[in-house]
C-alpha atoms as an extended CHARMM CRD file, in Angstrom:
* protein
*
       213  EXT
         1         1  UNK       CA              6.6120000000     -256.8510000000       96.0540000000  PROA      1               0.0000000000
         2         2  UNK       CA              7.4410000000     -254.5520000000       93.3330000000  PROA      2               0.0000000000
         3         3  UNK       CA              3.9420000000     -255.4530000000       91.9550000000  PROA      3               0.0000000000
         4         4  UNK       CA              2.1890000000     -254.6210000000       94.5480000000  PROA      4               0.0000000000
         5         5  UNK       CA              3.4700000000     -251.1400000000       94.8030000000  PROA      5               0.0000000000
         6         6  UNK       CA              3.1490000000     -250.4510000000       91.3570000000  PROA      6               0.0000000000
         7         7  UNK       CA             -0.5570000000     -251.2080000000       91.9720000000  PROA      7               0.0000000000
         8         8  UNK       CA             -1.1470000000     -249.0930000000       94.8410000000  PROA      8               0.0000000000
         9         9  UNK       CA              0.5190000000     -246.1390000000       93.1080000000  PROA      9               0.0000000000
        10        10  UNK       CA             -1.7060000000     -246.4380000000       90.5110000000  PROA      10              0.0000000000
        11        11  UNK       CA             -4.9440000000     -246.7450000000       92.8540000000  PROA      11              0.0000000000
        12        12  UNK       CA             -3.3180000000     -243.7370000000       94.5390000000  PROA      12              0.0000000000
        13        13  UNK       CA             -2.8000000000     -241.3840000000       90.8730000000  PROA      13              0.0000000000
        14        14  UNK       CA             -6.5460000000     -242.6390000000       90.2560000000  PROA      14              0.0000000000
        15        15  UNK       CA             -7.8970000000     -241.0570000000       93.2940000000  PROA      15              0.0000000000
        16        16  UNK       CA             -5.8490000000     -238.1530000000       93.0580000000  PROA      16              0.0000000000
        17        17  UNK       CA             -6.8680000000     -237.8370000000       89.8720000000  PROA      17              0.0000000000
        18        18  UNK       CA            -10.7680000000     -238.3240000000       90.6390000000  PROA      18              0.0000000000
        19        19  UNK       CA            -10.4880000000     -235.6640000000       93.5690000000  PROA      19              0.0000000000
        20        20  UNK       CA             -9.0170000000     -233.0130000000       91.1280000000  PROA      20              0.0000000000
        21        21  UNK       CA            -11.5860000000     -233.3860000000       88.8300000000  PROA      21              0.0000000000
        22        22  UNK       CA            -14.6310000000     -233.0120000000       91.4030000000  PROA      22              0.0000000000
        23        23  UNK       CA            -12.7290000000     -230.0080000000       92.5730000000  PROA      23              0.0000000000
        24        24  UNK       CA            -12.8520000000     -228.7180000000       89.1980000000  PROA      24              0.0000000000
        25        25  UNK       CA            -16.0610000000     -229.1340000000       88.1080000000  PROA      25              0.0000000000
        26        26  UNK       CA            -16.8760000000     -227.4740000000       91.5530000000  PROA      26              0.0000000000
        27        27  UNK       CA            -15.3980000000     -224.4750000000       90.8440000000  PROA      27              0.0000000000
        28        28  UNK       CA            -16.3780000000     -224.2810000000       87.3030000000  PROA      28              0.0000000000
        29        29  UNK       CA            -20.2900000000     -224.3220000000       88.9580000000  PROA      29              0.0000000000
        30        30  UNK       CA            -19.4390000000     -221.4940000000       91.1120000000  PROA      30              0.0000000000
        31        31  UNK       CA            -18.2190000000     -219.2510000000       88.1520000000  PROA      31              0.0000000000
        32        32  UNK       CA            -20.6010000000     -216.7950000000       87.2790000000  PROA      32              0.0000000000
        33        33  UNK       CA            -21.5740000000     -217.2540000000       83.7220000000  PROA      33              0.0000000000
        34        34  UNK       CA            -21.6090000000     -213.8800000000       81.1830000000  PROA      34              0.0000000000
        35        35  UNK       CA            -25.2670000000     -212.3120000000       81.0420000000  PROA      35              0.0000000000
        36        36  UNK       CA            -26.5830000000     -211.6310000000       77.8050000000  PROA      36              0.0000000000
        37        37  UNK       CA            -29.8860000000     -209.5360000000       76.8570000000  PROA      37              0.0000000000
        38        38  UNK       CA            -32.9670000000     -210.8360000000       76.2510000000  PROA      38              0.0000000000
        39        39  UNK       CA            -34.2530000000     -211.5440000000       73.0630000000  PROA      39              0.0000000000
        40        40  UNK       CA            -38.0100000000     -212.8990000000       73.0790000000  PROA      40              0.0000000000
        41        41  UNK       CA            -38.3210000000     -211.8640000000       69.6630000000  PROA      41              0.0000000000
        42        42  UNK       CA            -35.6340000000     -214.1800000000       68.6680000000  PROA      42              0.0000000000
        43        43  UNK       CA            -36.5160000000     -217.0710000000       70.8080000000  PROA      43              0.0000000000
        44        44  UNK       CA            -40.0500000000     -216.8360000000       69.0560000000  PROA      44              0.0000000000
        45        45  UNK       CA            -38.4490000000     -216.9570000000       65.4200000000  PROA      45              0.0000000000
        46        46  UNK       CA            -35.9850000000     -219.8400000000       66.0680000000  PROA      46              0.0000000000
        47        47  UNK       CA            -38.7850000000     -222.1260000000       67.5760000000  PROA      47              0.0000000000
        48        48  UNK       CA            -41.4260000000     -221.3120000000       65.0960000000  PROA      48              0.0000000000
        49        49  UNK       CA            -41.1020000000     -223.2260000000       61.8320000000  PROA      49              0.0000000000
        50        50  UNK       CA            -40.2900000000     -221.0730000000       58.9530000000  PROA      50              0.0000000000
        51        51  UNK       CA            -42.6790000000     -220.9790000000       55.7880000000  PROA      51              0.0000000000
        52        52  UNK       CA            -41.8630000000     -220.0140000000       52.5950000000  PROA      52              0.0000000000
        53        53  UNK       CA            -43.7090000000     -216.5640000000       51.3550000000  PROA      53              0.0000000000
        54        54  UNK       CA            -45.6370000000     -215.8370000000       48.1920000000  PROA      54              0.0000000000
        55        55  UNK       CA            -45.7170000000     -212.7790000000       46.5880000000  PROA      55              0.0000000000
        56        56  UNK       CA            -49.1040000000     -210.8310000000       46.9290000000  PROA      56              0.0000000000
        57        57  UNK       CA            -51.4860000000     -211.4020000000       44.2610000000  PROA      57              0.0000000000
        58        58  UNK       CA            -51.5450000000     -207.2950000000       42.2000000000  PROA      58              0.0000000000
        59        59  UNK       CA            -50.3410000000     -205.8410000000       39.2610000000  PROA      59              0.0000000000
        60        60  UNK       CA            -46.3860000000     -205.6260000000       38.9400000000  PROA      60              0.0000000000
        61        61  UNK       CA            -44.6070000000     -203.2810000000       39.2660000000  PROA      61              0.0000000000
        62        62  UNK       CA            -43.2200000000     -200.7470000000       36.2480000000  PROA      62              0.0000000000
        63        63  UNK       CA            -39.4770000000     -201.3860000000       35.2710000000  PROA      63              0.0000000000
        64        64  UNK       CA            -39.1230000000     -197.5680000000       35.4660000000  PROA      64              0.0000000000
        65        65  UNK       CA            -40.4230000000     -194.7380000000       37.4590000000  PROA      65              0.0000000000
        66        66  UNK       CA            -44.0970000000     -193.0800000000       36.3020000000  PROA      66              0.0000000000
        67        67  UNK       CA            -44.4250000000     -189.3890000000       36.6780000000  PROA      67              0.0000000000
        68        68  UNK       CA            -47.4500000000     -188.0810000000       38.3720000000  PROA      68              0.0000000000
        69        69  UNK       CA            -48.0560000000     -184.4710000000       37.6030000000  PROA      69              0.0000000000
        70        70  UNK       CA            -50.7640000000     -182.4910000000       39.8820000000  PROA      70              0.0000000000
        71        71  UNK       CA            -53.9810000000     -181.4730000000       38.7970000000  PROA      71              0.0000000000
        72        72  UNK       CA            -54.6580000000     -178.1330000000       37.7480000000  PROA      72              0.0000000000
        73        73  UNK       CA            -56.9020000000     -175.9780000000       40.5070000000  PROA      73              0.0000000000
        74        74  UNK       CA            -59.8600000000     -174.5470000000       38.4230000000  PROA      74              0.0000000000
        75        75  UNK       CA            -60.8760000000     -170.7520000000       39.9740000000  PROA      75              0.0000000000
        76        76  UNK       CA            -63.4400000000     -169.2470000000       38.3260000000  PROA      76              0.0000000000
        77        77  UNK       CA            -63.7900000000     -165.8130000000       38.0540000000  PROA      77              0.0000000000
        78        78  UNK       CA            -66.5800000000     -165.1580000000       40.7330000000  PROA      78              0.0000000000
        79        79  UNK       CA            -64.5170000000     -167.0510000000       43.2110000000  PROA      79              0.0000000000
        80        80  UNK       CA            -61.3580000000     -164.7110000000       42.7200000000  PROA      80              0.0000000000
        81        81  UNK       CA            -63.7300000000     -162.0340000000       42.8500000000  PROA      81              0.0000000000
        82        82  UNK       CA            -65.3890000000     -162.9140000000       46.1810000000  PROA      82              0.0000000000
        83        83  UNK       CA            -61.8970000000     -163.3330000000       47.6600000000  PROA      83              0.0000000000
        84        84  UNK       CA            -60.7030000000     -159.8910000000       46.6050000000  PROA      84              0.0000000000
        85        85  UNK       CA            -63.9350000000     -158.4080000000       48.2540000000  PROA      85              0.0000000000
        86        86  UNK       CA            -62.8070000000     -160.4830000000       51.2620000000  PROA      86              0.0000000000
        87        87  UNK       CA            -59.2060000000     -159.4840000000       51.4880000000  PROA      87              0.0000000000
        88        88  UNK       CA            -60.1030000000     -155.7910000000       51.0620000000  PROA      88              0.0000000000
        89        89  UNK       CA            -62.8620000000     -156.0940000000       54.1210000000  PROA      89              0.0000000000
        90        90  UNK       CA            -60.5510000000     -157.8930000000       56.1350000000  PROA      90              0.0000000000
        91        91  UNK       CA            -57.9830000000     -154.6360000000       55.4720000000  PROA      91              0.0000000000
        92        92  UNK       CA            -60.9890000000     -152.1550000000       56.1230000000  PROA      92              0.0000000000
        93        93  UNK       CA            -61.6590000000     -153.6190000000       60.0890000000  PROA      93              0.0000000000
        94        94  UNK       CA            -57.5730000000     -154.1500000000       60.3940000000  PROA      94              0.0000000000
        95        95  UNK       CA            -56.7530000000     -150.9510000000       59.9730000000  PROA      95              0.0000000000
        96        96  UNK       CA            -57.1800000000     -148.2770000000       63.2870000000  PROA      96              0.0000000000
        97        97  UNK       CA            -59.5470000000     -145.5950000000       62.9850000000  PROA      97              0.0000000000
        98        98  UNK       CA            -57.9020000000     -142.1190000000       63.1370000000  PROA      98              0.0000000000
        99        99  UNK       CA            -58.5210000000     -140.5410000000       66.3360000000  PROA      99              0.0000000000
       100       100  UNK       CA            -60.7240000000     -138.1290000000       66.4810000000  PROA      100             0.0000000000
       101       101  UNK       CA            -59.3280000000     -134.1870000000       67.7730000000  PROA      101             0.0000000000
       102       102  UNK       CA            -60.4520000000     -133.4690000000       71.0360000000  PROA      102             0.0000000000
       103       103  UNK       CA            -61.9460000000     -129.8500000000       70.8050000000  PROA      103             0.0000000000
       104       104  UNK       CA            -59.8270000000     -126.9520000000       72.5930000000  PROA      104             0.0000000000
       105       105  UNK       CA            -61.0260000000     -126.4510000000       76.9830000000  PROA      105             0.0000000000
       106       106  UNK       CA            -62.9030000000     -123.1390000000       77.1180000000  PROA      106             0.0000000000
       107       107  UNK       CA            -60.9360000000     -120.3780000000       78.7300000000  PROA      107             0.0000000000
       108       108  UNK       CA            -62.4860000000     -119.3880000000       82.7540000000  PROA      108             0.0000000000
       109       109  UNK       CA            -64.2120000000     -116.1660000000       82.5550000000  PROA      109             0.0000000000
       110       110  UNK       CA            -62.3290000000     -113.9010000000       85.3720000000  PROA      110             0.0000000000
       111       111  UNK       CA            -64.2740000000     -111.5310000000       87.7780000000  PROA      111             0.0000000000
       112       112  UNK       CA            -63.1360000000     -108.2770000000       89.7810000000  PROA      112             0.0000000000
       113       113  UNK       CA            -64.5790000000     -109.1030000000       92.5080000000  PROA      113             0.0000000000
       114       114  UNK       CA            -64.2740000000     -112.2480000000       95.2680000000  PROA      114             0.0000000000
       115       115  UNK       CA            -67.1580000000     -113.0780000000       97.5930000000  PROA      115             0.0000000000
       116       116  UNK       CA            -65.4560000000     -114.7420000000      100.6330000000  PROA      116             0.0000000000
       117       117  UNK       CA            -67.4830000000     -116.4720000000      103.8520000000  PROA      117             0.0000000000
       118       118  UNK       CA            -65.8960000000     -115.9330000000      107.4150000000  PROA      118             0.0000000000
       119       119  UNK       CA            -67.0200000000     -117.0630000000      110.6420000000  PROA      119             0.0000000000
       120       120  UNK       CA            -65.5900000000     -116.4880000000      114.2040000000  PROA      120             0.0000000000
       121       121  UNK       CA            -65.6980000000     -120.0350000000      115.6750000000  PROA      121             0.0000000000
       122       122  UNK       CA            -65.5300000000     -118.6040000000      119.5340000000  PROA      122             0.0000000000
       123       123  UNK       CA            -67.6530000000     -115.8350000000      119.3100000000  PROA      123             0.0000000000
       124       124  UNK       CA            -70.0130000000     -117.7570000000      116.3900000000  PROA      124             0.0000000000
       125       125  UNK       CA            -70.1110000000     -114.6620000000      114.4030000000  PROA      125             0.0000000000
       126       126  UNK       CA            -70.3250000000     -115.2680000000      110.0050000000  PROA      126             0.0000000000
       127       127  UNK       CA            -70.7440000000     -113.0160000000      107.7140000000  PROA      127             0.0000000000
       128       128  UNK       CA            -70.6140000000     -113.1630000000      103.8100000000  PROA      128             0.0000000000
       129       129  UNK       CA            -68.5620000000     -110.3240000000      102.3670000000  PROA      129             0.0000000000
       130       130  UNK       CA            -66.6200000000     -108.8250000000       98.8880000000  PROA      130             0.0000000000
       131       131  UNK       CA            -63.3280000000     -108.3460000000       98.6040000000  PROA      131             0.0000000000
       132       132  UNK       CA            -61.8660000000     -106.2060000000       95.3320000000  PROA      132             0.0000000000
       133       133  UNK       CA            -59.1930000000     -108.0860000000       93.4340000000  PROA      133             0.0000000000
       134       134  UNK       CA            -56.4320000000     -106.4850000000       93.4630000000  PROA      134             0.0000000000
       135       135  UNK       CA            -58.0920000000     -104.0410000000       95.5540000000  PROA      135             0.0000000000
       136       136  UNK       CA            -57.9070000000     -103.5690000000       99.3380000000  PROA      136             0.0000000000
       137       137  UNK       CA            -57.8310000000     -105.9230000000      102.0130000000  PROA      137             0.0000000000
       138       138  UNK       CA            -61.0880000000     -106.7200000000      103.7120000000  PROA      138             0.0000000000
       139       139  UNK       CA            -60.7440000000     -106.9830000000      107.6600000000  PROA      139             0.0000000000
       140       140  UNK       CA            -62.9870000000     -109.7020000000      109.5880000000  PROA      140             0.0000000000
       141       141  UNK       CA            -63.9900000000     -109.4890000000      113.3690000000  PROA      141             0.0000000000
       142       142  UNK       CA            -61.2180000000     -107.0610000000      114.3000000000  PROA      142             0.0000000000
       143       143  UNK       CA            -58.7080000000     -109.5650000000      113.1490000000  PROA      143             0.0000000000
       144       144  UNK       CA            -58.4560000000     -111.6780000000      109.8230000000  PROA      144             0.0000000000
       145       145  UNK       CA            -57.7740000000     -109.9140000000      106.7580000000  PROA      145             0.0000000000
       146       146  UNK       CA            -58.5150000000     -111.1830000000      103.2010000000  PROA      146             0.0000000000
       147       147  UNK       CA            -56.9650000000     -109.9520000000      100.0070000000  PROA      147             0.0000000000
       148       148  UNK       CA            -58.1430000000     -111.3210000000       96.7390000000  PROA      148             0.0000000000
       149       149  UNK       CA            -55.5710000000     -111.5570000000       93.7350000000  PROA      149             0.0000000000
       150       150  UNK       CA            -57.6940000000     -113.6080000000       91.3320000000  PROA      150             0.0000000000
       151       151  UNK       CA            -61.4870000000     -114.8510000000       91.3250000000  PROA      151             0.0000000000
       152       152  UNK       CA            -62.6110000000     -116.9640000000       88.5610000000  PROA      152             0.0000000000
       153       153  UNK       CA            -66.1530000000     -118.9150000000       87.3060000000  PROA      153             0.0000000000
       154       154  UNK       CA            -65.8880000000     -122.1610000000       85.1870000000  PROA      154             0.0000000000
       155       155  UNK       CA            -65.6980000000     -122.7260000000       81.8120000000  PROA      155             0.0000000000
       156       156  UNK       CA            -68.8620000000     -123.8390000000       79.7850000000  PROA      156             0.0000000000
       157       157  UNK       CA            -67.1050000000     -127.1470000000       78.9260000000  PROA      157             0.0000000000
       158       158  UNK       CA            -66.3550000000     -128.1450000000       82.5840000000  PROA      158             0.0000000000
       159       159  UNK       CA            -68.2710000000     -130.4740000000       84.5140000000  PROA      159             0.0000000000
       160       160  UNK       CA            -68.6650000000     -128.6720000000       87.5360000000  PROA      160             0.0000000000
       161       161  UNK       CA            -70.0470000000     -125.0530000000       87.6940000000  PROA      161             0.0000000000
       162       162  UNK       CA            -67.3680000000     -123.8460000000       90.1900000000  PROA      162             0.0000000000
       163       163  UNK       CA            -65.9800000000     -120.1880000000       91.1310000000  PROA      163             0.0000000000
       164       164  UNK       CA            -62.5900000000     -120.1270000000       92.2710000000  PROA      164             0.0000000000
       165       165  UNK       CA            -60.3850000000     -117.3350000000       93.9860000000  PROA      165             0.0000000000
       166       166  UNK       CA            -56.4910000000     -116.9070000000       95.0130000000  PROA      166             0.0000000000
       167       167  UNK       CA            -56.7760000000     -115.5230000000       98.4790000000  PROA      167             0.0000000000
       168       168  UNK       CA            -54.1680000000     -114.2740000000      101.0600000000  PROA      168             0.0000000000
       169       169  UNK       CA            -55.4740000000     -114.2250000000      104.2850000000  PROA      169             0.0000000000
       170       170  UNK       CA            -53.4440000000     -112.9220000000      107.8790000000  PROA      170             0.0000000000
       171       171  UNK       CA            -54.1120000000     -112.2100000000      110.7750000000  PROA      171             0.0000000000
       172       172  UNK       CA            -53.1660000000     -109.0560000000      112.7770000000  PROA      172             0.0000000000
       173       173  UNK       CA            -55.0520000000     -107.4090000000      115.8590000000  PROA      173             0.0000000000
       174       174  UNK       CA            -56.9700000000     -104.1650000000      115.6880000000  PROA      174             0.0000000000
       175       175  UNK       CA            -54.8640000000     -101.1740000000      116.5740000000  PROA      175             0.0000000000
       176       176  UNK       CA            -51.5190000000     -102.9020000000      116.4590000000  PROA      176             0.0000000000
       177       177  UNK       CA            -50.2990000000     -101.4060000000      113.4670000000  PROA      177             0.0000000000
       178       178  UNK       CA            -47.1260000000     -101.9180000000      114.4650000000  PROA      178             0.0000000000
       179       179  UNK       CA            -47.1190000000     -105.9050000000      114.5710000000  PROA      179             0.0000000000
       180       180  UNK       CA            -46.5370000000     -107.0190000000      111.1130000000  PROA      180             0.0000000000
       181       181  UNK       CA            -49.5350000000     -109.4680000000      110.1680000000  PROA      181             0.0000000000
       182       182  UNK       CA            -49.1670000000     -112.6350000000      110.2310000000  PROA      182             0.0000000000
       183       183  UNK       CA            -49.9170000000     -114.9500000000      106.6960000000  PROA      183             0.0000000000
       184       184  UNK       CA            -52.4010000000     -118.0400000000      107.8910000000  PROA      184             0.0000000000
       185       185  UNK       CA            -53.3140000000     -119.1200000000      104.3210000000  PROA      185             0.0000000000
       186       186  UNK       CA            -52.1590000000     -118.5240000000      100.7460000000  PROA      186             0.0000000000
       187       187  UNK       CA            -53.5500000000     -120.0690000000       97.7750000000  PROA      187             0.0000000000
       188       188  UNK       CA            -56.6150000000     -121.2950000000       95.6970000000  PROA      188             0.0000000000
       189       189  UNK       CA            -60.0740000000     -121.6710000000       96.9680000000  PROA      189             0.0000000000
       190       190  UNK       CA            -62.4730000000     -123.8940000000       94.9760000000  PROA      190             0.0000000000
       191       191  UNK       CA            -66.4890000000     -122.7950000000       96.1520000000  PROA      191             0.0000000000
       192       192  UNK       CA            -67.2820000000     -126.6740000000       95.1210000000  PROA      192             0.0000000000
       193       193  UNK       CA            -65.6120000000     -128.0800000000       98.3450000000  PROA      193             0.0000000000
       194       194  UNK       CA            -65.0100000000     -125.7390000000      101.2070000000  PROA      194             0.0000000000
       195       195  UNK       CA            -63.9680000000     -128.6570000000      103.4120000000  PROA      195             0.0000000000
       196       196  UNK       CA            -61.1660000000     -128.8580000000      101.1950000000  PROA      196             0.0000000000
       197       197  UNK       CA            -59.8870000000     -125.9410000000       99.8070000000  PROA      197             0.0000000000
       198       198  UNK       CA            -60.7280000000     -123.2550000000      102.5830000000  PROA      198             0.0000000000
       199       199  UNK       CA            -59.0070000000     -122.3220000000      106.0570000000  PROA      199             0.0000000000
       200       200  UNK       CA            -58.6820000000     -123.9440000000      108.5290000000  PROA      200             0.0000000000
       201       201  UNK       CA            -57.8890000000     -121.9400000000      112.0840000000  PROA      201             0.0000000000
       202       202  UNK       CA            -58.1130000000     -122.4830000000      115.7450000000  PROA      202             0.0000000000
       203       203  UNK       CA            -60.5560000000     -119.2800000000      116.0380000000  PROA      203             0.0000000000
       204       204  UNK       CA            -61.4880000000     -118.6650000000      112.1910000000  PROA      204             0.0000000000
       205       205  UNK       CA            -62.5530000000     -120.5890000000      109.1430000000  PROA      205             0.0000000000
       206       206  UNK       CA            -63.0430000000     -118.7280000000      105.6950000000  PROA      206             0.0000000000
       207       207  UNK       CA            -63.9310000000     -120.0220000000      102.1580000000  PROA      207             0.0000000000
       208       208  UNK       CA            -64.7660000000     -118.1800000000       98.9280000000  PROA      208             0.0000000000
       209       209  UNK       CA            -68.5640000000     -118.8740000000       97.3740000000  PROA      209             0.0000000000
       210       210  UNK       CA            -68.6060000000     -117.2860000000       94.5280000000  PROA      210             0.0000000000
       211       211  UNK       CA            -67.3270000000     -114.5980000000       91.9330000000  PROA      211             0.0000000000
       212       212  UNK       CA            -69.1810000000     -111.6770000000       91.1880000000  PROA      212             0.0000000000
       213       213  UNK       CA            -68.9410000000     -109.1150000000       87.9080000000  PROA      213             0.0000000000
């Protein structure tokens, strides 16, 4: 009896033995295994069979270093000479011209005496008249009153042949010397462009057309 159970705890060690080892190996198969890079260089060297190298058929080397010293350049004299004419051209075109002094403007010629266009834009009277510089006022139509201070032609130099007057112009009604008269326009007048430069009034319009000696 004793032999019988010594048998069947053997069987019994032998299968518990069997089923640890299948357990095992089972989880030794589901451990990941450690990545390592790729080498197909390496794979390519360890399967190809390695043969023994010869050196390359040429004369040996020297057992010490040779020094190699440059060649000397070789410059003639007419090259040196075509590169000095070169170097001082290239100066001549570098170097900025001098700018060249713009002669003095000519001087306006001044006149005594303004001639001044008026027109009465209800009654569609014009006339052309003088006025003294400096002088006395001029009255227009009963009303406007122009007094030249300066009067001016152009300068030879200028581009435009122009005449141009300082005017003060008022207005101030016929017998009211009592009413002070009242300034419509002060300034310059350019004959060139009376659209400009001349007055502008809800019942007169007056520009200067020229200068006279």
């Amino acid at each position: 009896m004793s032999r019988d159970r010594a048998w069947l705890l053997t069987g019994v060690i032998a299968v518990a033995l069997a089923g640890a080892g299948a357990v095992g190996a089972r989880a030794l198969q589901d451990t990941p295994a450690e990545a390592r890079p790729a080498d197909p260089i390496g794979d390519i060297l360890r399967t190809t069979p390695s043969t023994p190298e010869t050196a390359p058929a040429a004369t040996p080397a020297p057992a010490a270093p040779v020094v190699v010293a440059p060649a000397d350049p070789v410059v003639t004299a007419q090259v040196e000479e075509k590169a000095d004419e070169a170097e001082a051209e290239e100066e001549k075109t570098a170097a900025p011209a001098a700018p060249e002094e713009a002669p003095p403007p000519g001087r306006r010629t001044r006149r005594p005496i303004a001639v001044v266009q008026a027109i009465d834009k209800i009654t569609a009277e014009s006339m052309r008249f003088e006025v003294e510089v400096g002088g006395r006022p001029v009255r227009f139509d009963k009303t406007l009153i122009v007094s030249a201070r300066a009067c001016e032609v152009a300068a030879s130099d200028e581009v435009v042949n122009d005449s141009v007057a300082y005017l003060d112009i008022s207005v101030q009604p016929r017998g009211a010397q009592s009413q002070e008269p009242r300034q419509i326009f002060r300034g310059w007048m350019f004959a060139s462009t009376p659209a400009v430069s001349g007055l502008q009034h809800p019942v007169y319009d007056a520009w200067v057309v020229g200068c006279k000696a």
